[in-house]
Amino acid sequence: MTTETARVEAFSDGVFAIAITLLILEIKIPAPGSGILSTQLLKQWPSYVSFLISFAFIGIMWINHHRLFTYIKRTDTILMLLNLLLLLMIVFVPFPTALLAQQYRLNPNLRAPALLWNGTFILLAAFFNLLWRYAAHENRLLDKKADQQAVEAITRQYRFGPLFYVVSFGLAWISVPASIALNLFMAVYFAFPGRKPRSPRDFPPAL
Amino acid sequence: MTTETARVEAFSDGVFAIAITLLILEIKIPAPGSGILSTQLLKQWPSYVSFLISFAFIGIMWINHHRLFTYIKRTDTILMLLNLLLLLMIVFVPFPTALLAQQYRLNPNLRAPALLWNGTFILLAAFFNLLWRYAAHENRLLDKKADQQAVEAITRQYRFGPLFYVVSFGLAWISVPASIALNLFMAVYFAFPGRKPRSPRDFPPAL
Amino acid sequence: MTTETARVEAFSDGVFAIAITLLILEIKIPAPGSGILSTQLLKQWPSYVSFLISFAFIGIMWINHHRLFTYIKRTDTILMLLNLLLLLMIVFVPFPTALLAQQYRLNPNLRAPALLWNGTFILLAAFFNLLWRYAAHENRLLDKKADQQAVEAITRQYRFGPLFYVVSFGLAWISVPASIALNLFMAVYFAFPGRKPRSPRDFPPAL
Amino acid sequence: MTTETARVEAFSDGVFAIAITLLILEIKIPAPGSGILSTQLLKQWPSYVSFLISFAFIGIMWINHHRLFTYIKRTDTILMLLNLLLLLMIVFVPFPTALLAQQYRLNPNLRAPALLWNGTFILLAAFFNLLWRYAAHENRLLDKKADQQAVEAITRQYRFGPLFYVVSFGLAWISVPASIALNLFMAVYFAFPGRKPRSPRDFPPAL
């Protein structure tokens, strides 16, 4: 954390932390007197799954944000605006996730909420790319001593993000479960840093 | 971030981050069984617009707060009290914005909520000026090495803030849409730093 | 902010920032269709007063917490536990304040909620004293270069806090408005730093 | 706080601070007109106890997190993922605690909610161990100058955590009050740092 990006990181940490913590508000205590407690709790399982998935996605996006800002060491107005766009989507993630969980209980046809959920990740991946490419273009805002291979590894890993999410969006028209599964796979893919170009022996990725 | 202003900035970052994240709580999942999901979601569009506008305004105000504190390097009780006044309005912004969105659906006459919304920004602009003028008066709390032209550019840019919002307030008596549009224009105006006095070639503003 | 107390301060800043921002959740948008908007908004005035008072109290307590930690430079388990006790009361403040506002509309006899409200401040003042005295006792956790007169000024100013709040608590049995007024006066008193002992010319207090 | 772990700590502080502050949302102002105020307030006592216990547990876990990160000075993807697991449980703690408080009023048989509550602490203790053991294994991510005795003291203290919580889980099948009491005892045990191995005179533990 340099002096210059310290507040951008602190503000972003705050937004990530609040967004991830507010998720618990969606898990309600069962109303009294409506049956056996354990049955009531088990019936809420889509809420728990929604909570876990939102928590994992926001957490992994925080790891990615943290990773980018180990290289980004300067800031300007455009970077702050791009960062706000990214945070806008982070704050939004719990809404389509909770909607998907709610619809699961109501409606055999999950296509509409799955598309909204997936569409959120297309935008998120696009905004991550925008932020990174703006900062990394000719090392505009990067640490002057940044490891060029690591920088390129991020660029390469991120390039495929929007593409995969678009594929997943299309897949939802054929099979909603397959589309959701591909989204979850992408989360795991982005949890770990990209492979550096010239050190193939580093795979599985050096942590 | 200097040692002395670090906590003022950290506390303010927290307030901005929470205020901007709490906005999502206003977007509700449609109640089950009341129609086609996509129709229900589309009918909520004033909530989305309110969310986006509040997010943009709070985000841009955070950028401005961050910009001021790249120059403010010392703190005292009065600065902290003025900063609290500013944060009070930041925390309040979502209320008139949500009210405007709700009234849009109910009431053809938006004058009253538009005036409340606009009035909030008059106070915000006034408190931004108060904070900055207190800190910048004879460089009271500024970095001793602060670029004087940049300091003057901020003073000049901020001077017009309250004035424009007062004009916009008056405009609401003639045309509510024109008043709202002027408020949105002001948000964009304050997203970017003020023009430095002696470097006209710098326009559009150096970021 | 030293390395050692950085996280205690960051965690406390987070709690203060969230507690002060959550206050806005108590201000509700009027339900649609129940009268003229401006009348509805005005009828909510006890909520606004409660919001302003809670905001001012938590803000001023943050300023005091900040002031103490400009001198406290080391930390230990007991300090962290005492700090947690203090934060517990900070988090609690909005509850008795909102209760007082609600009862104002319902009940001519405000003694019970005023006593609860005032009792909260007795505990808060006591916990501020405990924290400070633990840290300042023989300079246990203070900056070794701390200005001894400033340290003594804080000790002296804080000594009277619990006493005044106990007086105010007693006063509520005679006159509730007088008791509330004394609480508000105390808030202003604690907004500014205590008078240093040997520099009477410093009054009004150097900021 | 080193540069490298600064954001992990800041993000974690945010999550702890929000989780501990959101607890107050569970304490509701009594509905107007349903009896004498003080009686209504007293009837809510299980909510207050639940609030206090959750506050104490999250606060003590924050102290432990803080303690671990005075030794952990480097970070990697696996540490961040383990930290996210830990934060997941922190965010979850208020749910089983509030459930236990609600059931207390409804149901003489508290076994099910007590088991859920206790089970949360088993996972929390396990995740604390995982995080610490991953970081401390051959000093992987620790400060190179870390006091080895203090490191071993933490490892030893933490080793018994999951075990005790499992015992407490079993105890709930015999006596729910005894199980709850053992959980509270454990909170106090973890509030203070572990005993260093070779300085038995240090007990009670040096703070």
CSV table of C-alpha atoms in Angstrom, one decimal, chain A:
chain,number,residue,atom,x,y,z
A,1,MET,CA,0.0,0.0,0.0
A,2,THR,CA,1.6,3.2,-1.1
A,3,THR,CA,0.6,6.6,0.2
A,4,GLU,CA,-1.0,7.4,-3.2
A,5,THR,CA,-3.3,4.4,-3.5
A,6,ALA,CA,-3.8,3.9,0.2
A,7,ARG,CA,-7.2,5.6,0.3
A,8,VAL,CA,-8.5,3.9,-2.9
A,9,GLU,CA,-7.6,0.6,-1.3
A,10,ALA,CA,-9.1,1.5,2.1
A,11,PHE,CA,-12.3,2.7,0.5
A,12,SER,CA,-12.5,-0.4,-1.7
A,13,ASP,CA,-11.8,-2.6,1.3
A,14,GLY,CA,-14.6,-1.0,3.1
A,15,VAL,CA,-17.1,-1.6,0.3
A,16,PHE,CA,-16.0,-5.2,-0.1
A,17,ALA,CA,-16.2,-5.8,3.6
A,18,ILE,CA,-19.6,-4.3,4.0
A,19,ALA,CA,-21.0,-6.0,0.9
A,20,ILE,CA,-19.7,-9.4,2.1
A,21,THR,CA,-21.0,-8.9,5.6
A,22,LEU,CA,-24.5,-7.6,4.7
A,23,LEU,CA,-25.1,-11.0,3.0
A,24,ILE,CA,-26.0,-12.5,6.4
A,25,LEU,CA,-29.0,-10.2,6.6
A,26,GLU,CA,-30.7,-12.4,4.0
A,27,ILE,CA,-30.6,-15.4,6.3
A,28,LYS,CA,-33.7,-15.0,8.5
A,29,ILE,CA,-34.5,-16.7,11.7
A,30,PRO,CA,-37.6,-18.8,11.1
A,31,ALA,CA,-40.9,-17.3,12.4
A,32,PRO,CA,-41.9,-18.8,15.7
A,33,GLY,CA,-44.5,-21.5,15.9
A,34,SER,CA,-44.4,-22.7,12.3
A,35,GLY,CA,-43.1,-26.2,12.8
A,36,ILE,CA,-40.0,-28.2,14.0
A,37,LEU,CA,-37.0,-25.9,14.2
A,38,SER,CA,-34.6,-28.2,12.3
A,39,THR,CA,-37.0,-28.8,9.5
A,40,GLN,CA,-37.6,-25.0,9.2
A,41,LEU,CA,-33.9,-24.4,9.1
A,42,LEU,CA,-33.3,-27.1,6.5
A,43,LYS,CA,-36.0,-25.7,4.3
A,44,GLN,CA,-34.0,-22.5,4.0
A,45,TRP,CA,-31.1,-24.2,2.3
A,46,PRO,CA,-31.3,-22.1,-0.9
A,47,SER,CA,-30.6,-19.1,1.3
A,48,TYR,CA,-27.5,-20.7,2.7
A,49,VAL,CA,-26.3,-21.7,-0.8
A,50,SER,CA,-26.9,-18.1,-2.0
A,51,PHE,CA,-25.0,-16.8,1.0
A,52,LEU,CA,-22.1,-19.1,0.4
A,53,ILE,CA,-21.9,-18.4,-3.3
A,54,SER,CA,-22.1,-14.6,-2.9
A,55,PHE,CA,-19.6,-14.7,-0.1
A,56,ALA,CA,-17.1,-16.8,-2.2
A,57,PHE,CA,-17.5,-14.6,-5.3
A,58,ILE,CA,-17.1,-11.3,-3.4
A,59,GLY,CA,-14.2,-12.8,-1.4
A,60,ILE,CA,-12.4,-13.9,-4.6
A,61,MET,CA,-13.0,-10.6,-6.3
A,62,TRP,CA,-11.5,-8.9,-3.2
A,63,ILE,CA,-8.4,-11.2,-3.7
A,64,ASN,CA,-8.2,-10.1,-7.3
A,65,HIS,CA,-8.6,-6.4,-6.4
A,66,HIS,CA,-5.8,-6.9,-3.8
A,67,ARG,CA,-3.7,-8.6,-6.4
A,68,LEU,CA,-4.1,-5.8,-9.0
A,69,PHE,CA,-3.2,-3.2,-6.4
A,70,THR,CA,0.1,-4.9,-5.5
A,71,TYR,CA,1.2,-3.6,-8.9
A,72,ILE,CA,-0.9,-0.4,-9.2
A,73,LYS,CA,1.0,2.3,-7.3
A,74,ARG,CA,-0.3,5.5,-8.7
A,75,THR,CA,-3.8,6.8,-9.1
A,76,ASP,CA,-5.8,9.4,-11.1
A,77,THR,CA,-9.4,10.4,-11.6
A,78,ILE,CA,-10.1,7.9,-14.3
A,79,LEU,CA,-8.7,5.0,-12.3
A,80,MET,CA,-10.9,6.1,-9.4
A,81,LEU,CA,-14.0,6.3,-11.6
A,82,LEU,CA,-13.2,2.8,-13.1
A,83,ASN,CA,-12.8,1.5,-9.6
A,84,LEU,CA,-16.2,2.9,-8.7
A,85,LEU,CA,-17.7,1.1,-11.6
A,86,LEU,CA,-16.2,-2.1,-10.3
A,87,LEU,CA,-17.4,-1.5,-6.8
A,88,LEU,CA,-20.9,-0.8,-8.2
A,89,MET,CA,-21.1,-4.3,-9.5
A,90,ILE,CA,-19.6,-5.8,-6.2
A,91,VAL,CA,-22.4,-4.0,-4.3
A,92,PHE,CA,-24.9,-5.4,-6.8
A,93,VAL,CA,-23.8,-9.1,-6.7
A,94,PRO,CA,-26.0,-10.1,-3.7
A,95,PHE,CA,-29.2,-9.0,-5.5
A,96,PRO,CA,-29.1,-11.4,-8.5
A,97,THR,CA,-27.7,-14.2,-6.3
A,98,ALA,CA,-30.6,-13.9,-3.8
A,99,LEU,CA,-33.0,-13.6,-6.6
A,100,LEU,CA,-31.7,-16.9,-8.1
A,101,ALA,CA,-32.1,-18.6,-4.7
A,102,GLN,CA,-35.6,-17.2,-4.2
A,103,GLN,CA,-36.7,-18.3,-7.7
A,104,TYR,CA,-35.3,-21.8,-7.2
A,105,ARG,CA,-38.0,-22.4,-4.6
A,106,LEU,CA,-40.8,-20.9,-6.7
A,107,ASN,CA,-40.2,-21.6,-10.3
A,108,PRO,CA,-38.9,-24.6,-12.3
A,109,ASN,CA,-37.6,-22.2,-15.0
A,110,LEU,CA,-34.5,-20.5,-13.7
A,111,ARG,CA,-33.4,-19.1,-17.0
A,112,ALA,CA,-34.3,-15.4,-16.4
A,113,PRO,CA,-32.6,-15.1,-12.9
A,114,ALA,CA,-29.6,-17.2,-14.2
A,115,LEU,CA,-29.1,-14.8,-17.1
A,116,LEU,CA,-29.3,-11.8,-14.8
A,117,TRP,CA,-26.8,-13.4,-12.4
A,118,ASN,CA,-24.5,-14.3,-15.2
A,119,GLY,CA,-24.8,-10.9,-16.8
A,120,THR,CA,-23.6,-9.3,-13.6
A,121,PHE,CA,-20.4,-11.3,-13.9
A,122,ILE,CA,-19.9,-10.3,-17.6
A,123,LEU,CA,-20.0,-6.7,-16.5
A,124,LEU,CA,-17.7,-7.4,-13.5
A,125,ALA,CA,-15.2,-9.2,-15.7
A,126,ALA,CA,-15.3,-6.3,-18.2
A,127,PHE,CA,-14.8,-3.7,-15.5
A,128,PHE,CA,-11.9,-5.6,-14.0
A,129,ASN,CA,-10.3,-5.7,-17.5
A,130,LEU,CA,-11.0,-1.9,-18.0
A,131,LEU,CA,-9.4,-1.0,-14.6
A,132,TRP,CA,-6.4,-3.2,-15.2
A,133,ARG,CA,-5.8,-2.3,-18.8
A,134,TYR,CA,-6.1,1.4,-18.0
A,135,ALA,CA,-3.5,1.1,-15.2
A,136,ALA,CA,-1.2,-1.3,-17.0
A,137,HIS,CA,-1.2,0.4,-20.5
A,138,GLU,CA,2.5,1.3,-21.0
A,139,ASN,CA,2.8,0.9,-17.2
A,140,ARG,CA,0.8,4.1,-16.8
A,141,LEU,CA,0.1,3.6,-13.1
A,142,LEU,CA,2.1,0.5,-12.2
A,143,ASP,CA,5.0,0.2,-9.8
A,144,LYS,CA,8.0,1.0,-12.0
A,145,LYS,CA,9.7,-2.1,-10.6
A,146,ALA,CA,6.7,-4.4,-11.3
A,147,ASP,CA,7.6,-7.8,-12.5
A,148,GLN,CA,6.6,-7.6,-16.2
A,149,GLN,CA,5.9,-11.3,-16.5
A,150,ALA,CA,3.5,-11.2,-13.6
A,151,VAL,CA,1.8,-8.1,-15.2
A,152,GLU,CA,1.5,-10.0,-18.5
A,153,ALA,CA,0.2,-13.0,-16.7
A,154,ILE,CA,-2.7,-11.0,-15.2
A,155,THR,CA,-3.5,-9.4,-18.5
A,156,ARG,CA,-3.6,-12.8,-20.2
A,157,GLN,CA,-5.7,-14.4,-17.4
A,158,TYR,CA,-8.2,-11.5,-17.4
A,159,ARG,CA,-8.5,-11.4,-21.2
A,160,PHE,CA,-10.5,-14.6,-21.1
A,161,GLY,CA,-12.8,-13.6,-18.2
A,162,PRO,CA,-15.5,-11.7,-20.2
A,163,LEU,CA,-15.3,-14.3,-23.0
A,164,PHE,CA,-16.0,-17.2,-20.6
A,165,TYR,CA,-18.8,-15.4,-18.9
A,166,VAL,CA,-20.4,-14.7,-22.3
A,167,VAL,CA,-20.1,-18.4,-23.2
A,168,SER,CA,-21.7,-19.2,-19.9
A,169,PHE,CA,-24.4,-16.7,-20.6
A,170,GLY,CA,-25.1,-18.4,-23.9
A,171,LEU,CA,-25.0,-21.8,-22.2
A,172,ALA,CA,-27.9,-20.8,-20.0
A,173,TRP,CA,-30.1,-20.9,-23.0
A,174,ILE,CA,-29.3,-24.6,-23.4
A,175,SER,CA,-28.7,-25.7,-19.8
A,176,VAL,CA,-29.1,-23.6,-16.7
A,177,PRO,CA,-27.2,-26.0,-14.4
A,178,ALA,CA,-24.3,-26.2,-16.8
A,179,SER,CA,-24.1,-22.4,-16.9
A,180,ILE,CA,-24.2,-22.1,-13.2
A,181,ALA,CA,-21.5,-24.7,-12.9
A,182,LEU,CA,-19.3,-22.8,-15.4
A,183,ASN,CA,-19.7,-19.7,-13.3
A,184,LEU,CA,-18.5,-21.5,-10.2
A,185,PHE,CA,-15.6,-23.0,-12.1
A,186,MET,CA,-14.6,-19.4,-13.2
A,187,ALA,CA,-14.6,-18.3,-9.5
A,188,VAL,CA,-12.0,-21.0,-8.7
A,189,TYR,CA,-10.0,-20.0,-11.8
A,190,PHE,CA,-9.8,-16.4,-10.7
A,191,ALA,CA,-9.0,-17.3,-7.0
A,192,PHE,CA,-5.5,-18.2,-8.1
A,193,PRO,CA,-3.1,-16.0,-9.9
A,194,GLY,CA,-2.5,-16.4,-13.6
A,195,ARG,CA,0.3,-18.5,-14.9
A,196,LYS,CA,3.5,-16.6,-15.7
A,197,PRO,CA,4.5,-16.9,-19.4
A,198,ARG,CA,8.0,-18.2,-19.3
A,199,SER,CA,8.0,-20.4,-16.3
A,200,PRO,CA,5.7,-23.4,-17.2
A,201,ARG,CA,7.2,-25.3,-14.2
A,202,ASP,CA,5.4,-22.9,-12.0
A,203,PHE,CA,2.1,-24.6,-12.7
A,204,PRO,CA,0.2,-25.2,-10.4
A,205,PRO,CA,0.6,-21.5,-9.8
A,206,ALA,CA,3.0,-20.3,-7.3
A,207,LEU,CA,1.0,-18.8,-4.5
